[in-house]
Short mmCIF file of C-alpha atoms and ligand atoms in Angstrom, two decimals:
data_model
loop_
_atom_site.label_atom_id
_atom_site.label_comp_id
_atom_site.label_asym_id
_atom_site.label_seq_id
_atom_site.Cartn_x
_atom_site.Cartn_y
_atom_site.Cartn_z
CA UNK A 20 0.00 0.00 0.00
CA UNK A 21 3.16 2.52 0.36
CA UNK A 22 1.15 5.04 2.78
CA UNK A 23 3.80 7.40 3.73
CA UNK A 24 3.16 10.11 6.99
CA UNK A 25 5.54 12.63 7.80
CA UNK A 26 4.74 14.45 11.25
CA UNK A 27 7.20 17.38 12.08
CA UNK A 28 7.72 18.96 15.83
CA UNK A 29 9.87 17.62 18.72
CA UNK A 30 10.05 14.03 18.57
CA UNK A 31 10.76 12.24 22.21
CA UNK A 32 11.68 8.49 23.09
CA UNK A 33 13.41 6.07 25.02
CA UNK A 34 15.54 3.24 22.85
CA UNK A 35 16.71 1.82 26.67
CA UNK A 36 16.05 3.17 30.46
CA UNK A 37 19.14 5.26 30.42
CA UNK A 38 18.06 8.73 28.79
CA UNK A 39 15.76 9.95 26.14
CA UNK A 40 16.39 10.39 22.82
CA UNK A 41 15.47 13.64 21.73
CA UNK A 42 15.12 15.69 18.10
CA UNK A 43 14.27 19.22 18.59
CA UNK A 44 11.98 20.34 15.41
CA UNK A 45 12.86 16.96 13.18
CA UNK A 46 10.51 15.61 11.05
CA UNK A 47 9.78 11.52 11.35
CA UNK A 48 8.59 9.69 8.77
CA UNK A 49 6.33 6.42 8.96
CA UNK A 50 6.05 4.11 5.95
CA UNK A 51 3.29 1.36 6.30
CA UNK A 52 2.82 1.86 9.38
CA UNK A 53 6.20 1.13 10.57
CA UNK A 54 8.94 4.45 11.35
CA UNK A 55 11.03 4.97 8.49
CA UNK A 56 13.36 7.22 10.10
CA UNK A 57 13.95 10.64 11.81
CA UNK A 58 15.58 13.80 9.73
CA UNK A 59 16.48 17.07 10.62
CA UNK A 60 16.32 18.25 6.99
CA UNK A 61 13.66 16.08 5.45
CA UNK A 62 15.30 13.40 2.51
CA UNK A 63 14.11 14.97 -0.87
CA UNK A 64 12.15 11.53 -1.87
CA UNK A 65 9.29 12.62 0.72
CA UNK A 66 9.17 16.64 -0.37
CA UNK A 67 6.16 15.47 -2.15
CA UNK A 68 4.46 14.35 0.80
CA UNK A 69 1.91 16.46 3.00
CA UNK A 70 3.89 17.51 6.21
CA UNK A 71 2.06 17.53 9.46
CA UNK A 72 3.46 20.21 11.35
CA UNK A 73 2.84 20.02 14.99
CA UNK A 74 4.95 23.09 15.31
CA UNK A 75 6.82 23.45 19.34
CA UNK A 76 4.49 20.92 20.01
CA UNK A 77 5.98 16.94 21.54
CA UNK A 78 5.86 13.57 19.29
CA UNK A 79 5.99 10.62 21.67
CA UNK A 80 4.86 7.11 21.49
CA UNK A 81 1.73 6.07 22.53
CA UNK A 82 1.15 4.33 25.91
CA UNK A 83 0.92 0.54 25.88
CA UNK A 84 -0.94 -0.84 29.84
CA UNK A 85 0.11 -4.01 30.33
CA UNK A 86 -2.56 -5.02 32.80
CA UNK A 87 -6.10 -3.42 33.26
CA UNK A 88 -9.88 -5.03 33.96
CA UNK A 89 -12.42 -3.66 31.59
CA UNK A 90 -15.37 -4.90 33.41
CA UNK A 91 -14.17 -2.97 36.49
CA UNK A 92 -14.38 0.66 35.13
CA UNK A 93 -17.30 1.85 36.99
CA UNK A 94 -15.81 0.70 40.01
CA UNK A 95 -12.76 3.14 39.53
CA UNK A 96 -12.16 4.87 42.67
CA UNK A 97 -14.95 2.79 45.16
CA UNK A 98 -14.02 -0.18 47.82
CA UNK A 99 -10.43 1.84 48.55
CA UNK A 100 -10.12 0.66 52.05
CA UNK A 101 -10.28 -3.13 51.08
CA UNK A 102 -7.47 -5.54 50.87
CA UNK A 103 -7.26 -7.66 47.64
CA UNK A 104 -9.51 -10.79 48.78
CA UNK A 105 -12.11 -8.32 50.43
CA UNK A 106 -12.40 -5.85 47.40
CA UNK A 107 -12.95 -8.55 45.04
CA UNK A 108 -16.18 -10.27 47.22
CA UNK A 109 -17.68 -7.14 48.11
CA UNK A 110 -17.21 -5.35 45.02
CA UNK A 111 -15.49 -6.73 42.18
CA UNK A 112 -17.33 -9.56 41.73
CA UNK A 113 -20.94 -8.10 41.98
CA UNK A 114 -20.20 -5.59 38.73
CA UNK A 115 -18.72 -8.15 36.99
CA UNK A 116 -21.58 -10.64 36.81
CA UNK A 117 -23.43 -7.26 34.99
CA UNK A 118 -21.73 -8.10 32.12
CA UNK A 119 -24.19 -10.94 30.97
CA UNK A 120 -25.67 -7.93 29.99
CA UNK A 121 -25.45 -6.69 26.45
CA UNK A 122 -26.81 -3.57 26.84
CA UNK A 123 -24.88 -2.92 30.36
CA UNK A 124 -21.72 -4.23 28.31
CA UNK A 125 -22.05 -2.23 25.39
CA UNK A 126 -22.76 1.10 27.54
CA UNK A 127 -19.67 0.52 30.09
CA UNK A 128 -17.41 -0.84 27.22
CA UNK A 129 -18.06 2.13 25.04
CA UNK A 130 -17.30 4.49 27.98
CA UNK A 131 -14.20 2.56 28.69
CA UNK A 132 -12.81 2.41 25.75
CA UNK A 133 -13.07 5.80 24.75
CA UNK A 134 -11.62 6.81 27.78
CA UNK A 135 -8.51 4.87 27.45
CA UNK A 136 -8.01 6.22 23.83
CA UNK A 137 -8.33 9.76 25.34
CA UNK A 138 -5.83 9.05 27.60
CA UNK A 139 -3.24 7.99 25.38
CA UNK A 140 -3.34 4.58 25.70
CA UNK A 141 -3.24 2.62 22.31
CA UNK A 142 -1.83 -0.74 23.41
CA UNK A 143 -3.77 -3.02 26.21
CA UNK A 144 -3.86 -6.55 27.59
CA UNK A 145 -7.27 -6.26 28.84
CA UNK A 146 -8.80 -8.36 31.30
CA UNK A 147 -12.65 -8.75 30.44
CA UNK A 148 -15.13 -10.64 32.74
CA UNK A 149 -16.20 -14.49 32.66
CA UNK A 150 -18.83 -13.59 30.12
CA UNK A 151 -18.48 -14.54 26.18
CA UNK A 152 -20.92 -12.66 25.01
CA UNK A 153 -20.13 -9.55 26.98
CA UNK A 154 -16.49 -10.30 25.88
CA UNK A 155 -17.30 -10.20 22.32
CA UNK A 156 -19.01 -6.85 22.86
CA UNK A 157 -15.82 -5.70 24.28
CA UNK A 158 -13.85 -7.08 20.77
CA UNK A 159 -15.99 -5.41 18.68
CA UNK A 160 -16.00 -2.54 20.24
CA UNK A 161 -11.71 -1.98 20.72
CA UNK A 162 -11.91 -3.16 16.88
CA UNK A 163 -13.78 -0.58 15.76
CA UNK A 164 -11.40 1.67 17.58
CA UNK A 165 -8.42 1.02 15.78
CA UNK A 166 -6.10 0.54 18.48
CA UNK A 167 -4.10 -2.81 19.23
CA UNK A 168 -4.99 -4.83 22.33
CA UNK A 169 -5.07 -8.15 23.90
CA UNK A 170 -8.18 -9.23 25.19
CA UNK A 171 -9.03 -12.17 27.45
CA UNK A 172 -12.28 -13.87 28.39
CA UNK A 173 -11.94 -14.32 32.32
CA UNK A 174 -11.66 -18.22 33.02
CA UNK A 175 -12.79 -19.04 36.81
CA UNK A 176 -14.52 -22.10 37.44
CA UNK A 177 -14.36 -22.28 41.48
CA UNK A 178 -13.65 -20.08 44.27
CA UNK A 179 -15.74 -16.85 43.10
CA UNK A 180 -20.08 -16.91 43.64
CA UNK A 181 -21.78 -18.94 41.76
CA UNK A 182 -23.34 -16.47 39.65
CA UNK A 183 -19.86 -15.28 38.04
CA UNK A 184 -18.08 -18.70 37.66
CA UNK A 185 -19.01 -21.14 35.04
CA UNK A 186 -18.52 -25.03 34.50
CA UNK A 187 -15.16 -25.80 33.64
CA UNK A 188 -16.52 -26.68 30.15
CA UNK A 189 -18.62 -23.72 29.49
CA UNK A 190 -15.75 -21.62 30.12
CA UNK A 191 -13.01 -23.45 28.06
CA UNK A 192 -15.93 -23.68 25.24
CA UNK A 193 -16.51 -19.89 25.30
CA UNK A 194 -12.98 -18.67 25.39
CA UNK A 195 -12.60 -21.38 22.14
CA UNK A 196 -15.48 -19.59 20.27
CA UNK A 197 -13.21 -15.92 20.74
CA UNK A 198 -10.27 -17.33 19.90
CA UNK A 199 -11.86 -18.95 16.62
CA UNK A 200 -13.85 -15.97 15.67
CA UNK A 201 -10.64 -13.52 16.35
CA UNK A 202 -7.56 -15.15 16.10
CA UNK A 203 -6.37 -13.76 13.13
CA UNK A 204 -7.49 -9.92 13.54
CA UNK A 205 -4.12 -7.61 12.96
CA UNK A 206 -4.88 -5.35 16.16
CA UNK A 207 -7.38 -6.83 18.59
CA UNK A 208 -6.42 -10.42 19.33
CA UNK A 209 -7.32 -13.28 22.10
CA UNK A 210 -5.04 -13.74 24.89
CA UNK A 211 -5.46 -17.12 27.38
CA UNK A 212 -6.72 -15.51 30.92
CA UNK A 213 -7.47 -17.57 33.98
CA UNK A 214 -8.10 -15.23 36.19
CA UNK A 215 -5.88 -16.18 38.71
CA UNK A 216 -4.50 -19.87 40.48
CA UNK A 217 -7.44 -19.86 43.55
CA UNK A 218 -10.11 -19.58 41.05
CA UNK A 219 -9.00 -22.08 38.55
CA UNK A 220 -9.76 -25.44 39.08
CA UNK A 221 -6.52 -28.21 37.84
CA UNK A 222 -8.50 -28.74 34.81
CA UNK A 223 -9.47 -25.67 33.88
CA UNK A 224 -5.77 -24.67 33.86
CA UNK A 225 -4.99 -28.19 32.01
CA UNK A 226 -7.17 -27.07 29.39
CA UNK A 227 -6.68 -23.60 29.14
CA UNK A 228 -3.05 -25.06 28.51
CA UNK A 229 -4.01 -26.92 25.39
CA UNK A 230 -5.76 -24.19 23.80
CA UNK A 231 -2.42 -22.29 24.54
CA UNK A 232 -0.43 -24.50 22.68
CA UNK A 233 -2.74 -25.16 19.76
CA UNK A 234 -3.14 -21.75 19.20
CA UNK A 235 -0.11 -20.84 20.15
CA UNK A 236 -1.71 -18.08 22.18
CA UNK A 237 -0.36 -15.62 24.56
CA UNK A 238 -1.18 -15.57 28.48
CA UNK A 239 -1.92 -13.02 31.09
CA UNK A 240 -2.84 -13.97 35.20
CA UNK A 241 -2.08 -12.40 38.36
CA UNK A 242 0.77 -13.75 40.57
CA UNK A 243 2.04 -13.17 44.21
CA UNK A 244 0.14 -9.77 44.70
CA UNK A 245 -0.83 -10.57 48.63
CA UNK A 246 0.32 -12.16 50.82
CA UNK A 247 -3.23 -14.10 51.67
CA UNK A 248 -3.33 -15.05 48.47
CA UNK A 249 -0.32 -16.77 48.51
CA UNK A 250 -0.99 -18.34 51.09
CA UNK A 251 -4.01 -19.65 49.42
CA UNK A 252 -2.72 -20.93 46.75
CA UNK A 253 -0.32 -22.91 48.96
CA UNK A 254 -3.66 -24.56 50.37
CA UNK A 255 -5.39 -24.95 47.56
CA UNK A 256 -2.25 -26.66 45.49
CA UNK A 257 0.19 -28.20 48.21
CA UNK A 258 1.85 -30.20 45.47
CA UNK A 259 3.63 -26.89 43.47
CA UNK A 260 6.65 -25.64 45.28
CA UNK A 261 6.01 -21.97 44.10
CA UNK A 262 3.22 -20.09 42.97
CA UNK A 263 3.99 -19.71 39.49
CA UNK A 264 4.54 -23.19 39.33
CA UNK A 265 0.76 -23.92 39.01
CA UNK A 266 0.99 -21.99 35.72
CA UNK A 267 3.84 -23.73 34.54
CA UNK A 268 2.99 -27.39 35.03
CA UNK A 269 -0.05 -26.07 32.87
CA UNK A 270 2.25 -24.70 29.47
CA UNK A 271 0.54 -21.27 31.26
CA UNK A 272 3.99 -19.61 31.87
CA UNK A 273 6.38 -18.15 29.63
CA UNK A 274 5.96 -21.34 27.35
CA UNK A 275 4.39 -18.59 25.28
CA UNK A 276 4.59 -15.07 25.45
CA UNK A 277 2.84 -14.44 29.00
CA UNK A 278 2.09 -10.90 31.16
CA UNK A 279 1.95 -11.34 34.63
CA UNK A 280 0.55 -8.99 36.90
CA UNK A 281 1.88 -7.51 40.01
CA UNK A 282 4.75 -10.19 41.54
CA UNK A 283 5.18 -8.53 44.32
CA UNK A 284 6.43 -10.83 46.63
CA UNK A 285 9.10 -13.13 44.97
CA UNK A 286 11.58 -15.09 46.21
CA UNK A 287 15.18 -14.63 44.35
CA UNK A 288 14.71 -18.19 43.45
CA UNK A 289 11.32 -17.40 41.91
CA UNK A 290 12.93 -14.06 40.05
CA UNK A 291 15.11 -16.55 38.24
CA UNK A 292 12.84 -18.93 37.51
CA UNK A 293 10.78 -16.18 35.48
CA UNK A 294 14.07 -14.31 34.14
CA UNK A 295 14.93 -18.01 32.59
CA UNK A 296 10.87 -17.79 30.99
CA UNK A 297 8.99 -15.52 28.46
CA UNK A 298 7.63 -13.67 30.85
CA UNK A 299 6.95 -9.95 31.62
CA UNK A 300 5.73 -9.23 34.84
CA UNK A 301 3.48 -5.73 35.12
CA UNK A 302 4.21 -3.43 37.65
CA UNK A 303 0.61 -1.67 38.64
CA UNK A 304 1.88 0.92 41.58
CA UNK A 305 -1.67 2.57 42.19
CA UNK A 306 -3.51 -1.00 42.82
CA UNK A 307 0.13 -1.84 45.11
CA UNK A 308 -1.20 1.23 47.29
CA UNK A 309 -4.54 1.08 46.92
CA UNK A 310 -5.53 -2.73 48.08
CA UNK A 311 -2.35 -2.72 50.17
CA UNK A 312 -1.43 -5.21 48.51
CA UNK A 313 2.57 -4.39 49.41
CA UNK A 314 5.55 -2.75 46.63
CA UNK A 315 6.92 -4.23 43.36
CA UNK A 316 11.12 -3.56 44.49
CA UNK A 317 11.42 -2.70 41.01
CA UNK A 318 14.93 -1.77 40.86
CA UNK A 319 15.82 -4.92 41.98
CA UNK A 320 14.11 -6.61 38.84
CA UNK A 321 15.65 -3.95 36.90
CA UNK A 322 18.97 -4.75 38.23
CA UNK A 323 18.19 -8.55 37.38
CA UNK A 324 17.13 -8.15 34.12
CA UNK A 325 13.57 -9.43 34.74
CA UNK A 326 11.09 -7.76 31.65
CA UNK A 327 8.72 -5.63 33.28
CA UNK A 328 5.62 -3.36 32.23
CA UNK A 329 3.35 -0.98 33.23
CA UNK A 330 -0.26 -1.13 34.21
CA UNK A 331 -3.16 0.72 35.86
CA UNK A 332 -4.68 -2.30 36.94
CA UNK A 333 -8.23 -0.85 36.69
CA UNK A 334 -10.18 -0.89 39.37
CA UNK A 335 -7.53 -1.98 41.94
CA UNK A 336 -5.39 1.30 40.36
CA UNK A 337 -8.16 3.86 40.51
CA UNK A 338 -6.75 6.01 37.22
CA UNK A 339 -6.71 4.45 33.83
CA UNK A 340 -3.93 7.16 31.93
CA UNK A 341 -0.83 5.45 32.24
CA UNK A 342 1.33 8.60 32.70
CA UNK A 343 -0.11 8.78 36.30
CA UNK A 344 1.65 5.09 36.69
CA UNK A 345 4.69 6.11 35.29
CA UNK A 346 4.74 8.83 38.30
CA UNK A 347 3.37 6.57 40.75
CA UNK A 348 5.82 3.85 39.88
CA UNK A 349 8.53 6.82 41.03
CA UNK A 350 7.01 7.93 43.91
CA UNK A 351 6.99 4.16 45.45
CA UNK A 352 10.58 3.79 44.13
CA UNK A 353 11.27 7.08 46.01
CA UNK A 354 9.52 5.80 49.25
CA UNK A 355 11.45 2.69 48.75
CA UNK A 356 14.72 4.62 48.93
CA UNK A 357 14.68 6.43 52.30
CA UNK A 358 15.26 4.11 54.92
CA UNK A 359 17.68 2.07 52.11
CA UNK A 360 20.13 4.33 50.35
CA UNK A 361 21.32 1.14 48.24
CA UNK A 362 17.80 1.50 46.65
CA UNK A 363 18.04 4.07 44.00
CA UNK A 364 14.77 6.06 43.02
CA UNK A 365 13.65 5.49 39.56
CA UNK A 366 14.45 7.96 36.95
CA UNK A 367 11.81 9.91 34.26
CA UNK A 368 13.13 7.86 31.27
CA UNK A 369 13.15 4.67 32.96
CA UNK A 370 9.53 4.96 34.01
CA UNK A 371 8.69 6.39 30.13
CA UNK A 372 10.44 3.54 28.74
CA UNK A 373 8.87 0.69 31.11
CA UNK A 374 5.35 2.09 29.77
CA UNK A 375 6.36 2.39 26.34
CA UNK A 376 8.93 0.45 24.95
CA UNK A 377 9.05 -1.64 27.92
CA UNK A 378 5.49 -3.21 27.61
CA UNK A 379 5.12 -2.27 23.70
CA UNK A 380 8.01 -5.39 23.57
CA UNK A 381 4.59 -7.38 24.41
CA UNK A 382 3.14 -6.30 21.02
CA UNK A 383 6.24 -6.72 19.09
CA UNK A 384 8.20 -3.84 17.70
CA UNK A 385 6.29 -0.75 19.05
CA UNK A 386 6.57 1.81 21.72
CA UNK A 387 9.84 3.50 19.86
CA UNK A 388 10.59 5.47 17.25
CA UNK A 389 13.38 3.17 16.43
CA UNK A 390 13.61 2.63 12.72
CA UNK A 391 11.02 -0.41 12.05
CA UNK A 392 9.10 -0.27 14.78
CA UNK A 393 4.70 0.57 14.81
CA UNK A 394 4.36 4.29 14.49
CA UNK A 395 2.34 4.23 17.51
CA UNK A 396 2.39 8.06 18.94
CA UNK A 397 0.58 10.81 21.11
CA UNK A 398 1.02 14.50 19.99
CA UNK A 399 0.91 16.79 23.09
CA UNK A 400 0.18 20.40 23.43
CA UNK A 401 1.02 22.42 26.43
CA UNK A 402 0.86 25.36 27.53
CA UNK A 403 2.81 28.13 25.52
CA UNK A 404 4.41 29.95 28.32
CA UNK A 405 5.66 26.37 29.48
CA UNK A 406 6.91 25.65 26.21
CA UNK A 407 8.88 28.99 25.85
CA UNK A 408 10.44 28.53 28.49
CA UNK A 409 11.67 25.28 29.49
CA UNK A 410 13.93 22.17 27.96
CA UNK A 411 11.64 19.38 25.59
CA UNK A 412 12.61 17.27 28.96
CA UNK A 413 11.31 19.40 31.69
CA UNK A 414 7.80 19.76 29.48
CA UNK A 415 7.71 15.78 29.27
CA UNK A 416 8.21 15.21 32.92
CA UNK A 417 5.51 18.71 33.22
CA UNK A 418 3.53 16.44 31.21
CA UNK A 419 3.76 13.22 32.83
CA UNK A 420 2.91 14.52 36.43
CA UNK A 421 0.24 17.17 35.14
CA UNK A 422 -1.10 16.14 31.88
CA UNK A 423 -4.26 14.48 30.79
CA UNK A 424 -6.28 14.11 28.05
CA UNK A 425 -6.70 17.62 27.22
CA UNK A 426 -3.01 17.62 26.50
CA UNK A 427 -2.99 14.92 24.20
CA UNK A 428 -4.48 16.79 21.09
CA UNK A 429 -3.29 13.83 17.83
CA UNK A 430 -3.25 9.66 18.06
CA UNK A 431 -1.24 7.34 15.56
CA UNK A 432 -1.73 3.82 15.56
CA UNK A 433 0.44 1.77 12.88
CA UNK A 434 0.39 5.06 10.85
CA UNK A 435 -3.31 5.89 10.85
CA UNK A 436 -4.65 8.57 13.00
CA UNK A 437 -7.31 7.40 15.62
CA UNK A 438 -10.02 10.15 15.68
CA UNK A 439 -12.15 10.43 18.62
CA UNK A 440 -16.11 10.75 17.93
N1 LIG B 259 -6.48 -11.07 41.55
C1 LIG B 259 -7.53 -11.77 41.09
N2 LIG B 259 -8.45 -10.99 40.52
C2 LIG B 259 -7.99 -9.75 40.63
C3 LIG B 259 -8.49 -8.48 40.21
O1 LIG B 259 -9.58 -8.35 39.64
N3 LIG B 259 -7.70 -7.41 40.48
C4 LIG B 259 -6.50 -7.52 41.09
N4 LIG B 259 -5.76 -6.44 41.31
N5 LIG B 259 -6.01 -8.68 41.51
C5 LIG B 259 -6.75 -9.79 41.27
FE1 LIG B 260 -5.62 -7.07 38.09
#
């Protein structure tokens, strides 16, 4: 097809966690979809082509959340004083049996997913609920958005109230009939999701396994986010040694390409277990503080080499733009750091590069501007005496901390711009 884009203004990315890579007033060029390059003076076989000029304003790539529940949107912000077992029984579970639903799905989905686009976020692994139907809303729905996401069916088949969990074979049946019906869509794909080890009977895993491996699918779950919970999952399967290891006897652990969320509490023999595996674990600092759940030590994965991503973790994070992790996510390290001066803070490019490049790995090539990679971006806008006066960095960081949706005023995905109704 040969579509080429050429966006001018100040183009800003990470290629590693070390610093930013930065081209004051450069032009970048996306061919297909994919980045082409990034000129100063613009290559004479694209003066042909109509220039986008975004002027003083910042090029960055889009946001990619590794983690987030769909079906938990409305709840954004409500059940704050619960811990992790308690929020899910009192709340969670209660607004996710509303999505048998259609009309309730299509409403909340819509809302959802527009707000997620507004916020900059154009890459998801998204956590539905248990129902098909309502899942398939949810499909359709990101599809006709045009941005790229993972979506999983929720798979529980014990351990939850009755009117949320399914048989073990209705549940394996209707995550089949997704992955049939959507396997081979370019952006909006199928991803294996038992929702995590205490509600997943051994069979449900064994057979969420097989449709793993035939379809060679990726997989998302929770792992070691409380401390009750692990201790749960010791009860409820005495015969694995470590958490994860219920996964893995199941092909549901880095045997394909797999996003697990939180990992909080990890032994080092665990950490390199899962640095051996395909396996990105997704740090979600708002839902660490907000269900007390305890703090990723993310520099210590850093330091280890263990992938990691970013999420909101929607509802248990209670804001779905992924700048406000990337903040978060410093703050934590920060409070991590006082009473241990080995522990070093996390920096503004490390955090920007966990939540775009980092987690875009997940996707393939996107979250850069590295030549080859998606041109998935965000154009953002602030304000004019800001931008007189202070370094393409400083407004970034300004951004990150302060910006919202307002800010964000242009959305690429693979090349095409995403316009909001
Ligand atoms: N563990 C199992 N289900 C959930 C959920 O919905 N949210 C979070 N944060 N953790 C979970
Ligand atoms: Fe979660």
């Amino acid at each position: 097809m040969n579509e080429t884009l050429v966006l001018k203004g100040n183009i800003i990315f990470t290629k590693n966690t070390d610093k930013f890579e930065i081209y004051n007033n450069a032009f970048i060029v996306s061919i297909d979809g994919k980045v082409k390059g990034i000129y100063k003076e613009l290559p004479k076989e694209y003066s042909n082509c109509k220039i986008r000029n975004y002027g003083n304003k910042l090029i960055i790539p889009s946001f990619v959340d590794l983690h987030l529940h769909a079906s938990q949107f409305l709840q954004c912000g409500m059940g704050m004083t619960k811990q992790l077992l308690e929020w899910l029984n009192d709340y969670t579970f209660d607004l996710e049996k509303e999505f048998q639903n259609e009309e309730f799905a299509k409403e909340v989905y819509t809302k959802f997913a527009d707000k997620l686009v507004d916020s900059g976020t154009l890459r998801a692994c998204i956590f539905a609920s248990s129902s098909t139907k309502g899942t398939e809303i949810l499909f359709e729905i990101l599809k006709k958005k045009g941005i790229g996401a993972y979506i999983g069916k929720v798979n529980m088949d014990r351990n939850a109230p009755n009117f949320i969990i399914e048989s073990t074979e209705e549940s394996i049946k209707g995550t089949e009939y997704l992955i049939k019906k959507y396997k081979n869509e370019k952006l909006v794909k199928p991803i294996i999701t038992p929702r995590f080890a205490p509600t997943s009977t051994d069979e449900l895993l064994e057979k969420l396994g097989e449709l793993t491996k035939e379809y060679s699918l990726p997989v998302q779950s929770h792992l070691s986010e409380n401390i009750n919970e692990i201790n749960w999952v010791k009860e409820l399967f005495p015969d694995s040694k470590y958490y994860l290891d219920v996964y893995d006897k199941y092909y549901l652990f880095g045997h394909t390409k797999t996003a697990m969320a939180h990992g909080i509490h990890l032994s080092d023999e665990e950490l390199n277990i899962i640095k051996g595996k395909n396996v990105i674990l997704v740090h979600c600092p708002d839902s660490n503080i907000n269900v007390r759940s305890g703090i990723m030590p993310l520099r210590k994965y850093l330091n280890m080499g263990i992938p990691i991503g970013l999420g909101s973790d929607i509802a248990g994070g209670h804001k779905i733009a992924l700048n406000e992790a990337m903040v978060r996510a410093i703050q934590l390290s920060k409070l991590l750091s006082i009473n241990n001066p080995e522990y070093k803070p996390l920096t503004i490019p490390e955090v920007f590069y966990l939540g775009t490049k980092g987690g875009g790995n997940f996707f393939g090539k996107t979250g850069s501007f590295e030549e080859g990679y998606l041109f998935d971006a965000l154009v953002i806008e602030d304000d004019k005496l800001i931008a007189d006066r202070y370094s393409l960095e400083d407004r970034l960081e300004r951004f990150l901390y302060l910006g919202d949706d307002r800010n964000i005023i242009a959305r690429y995905v693979e090349g095409k711009e995403i316009k909001q109704i």
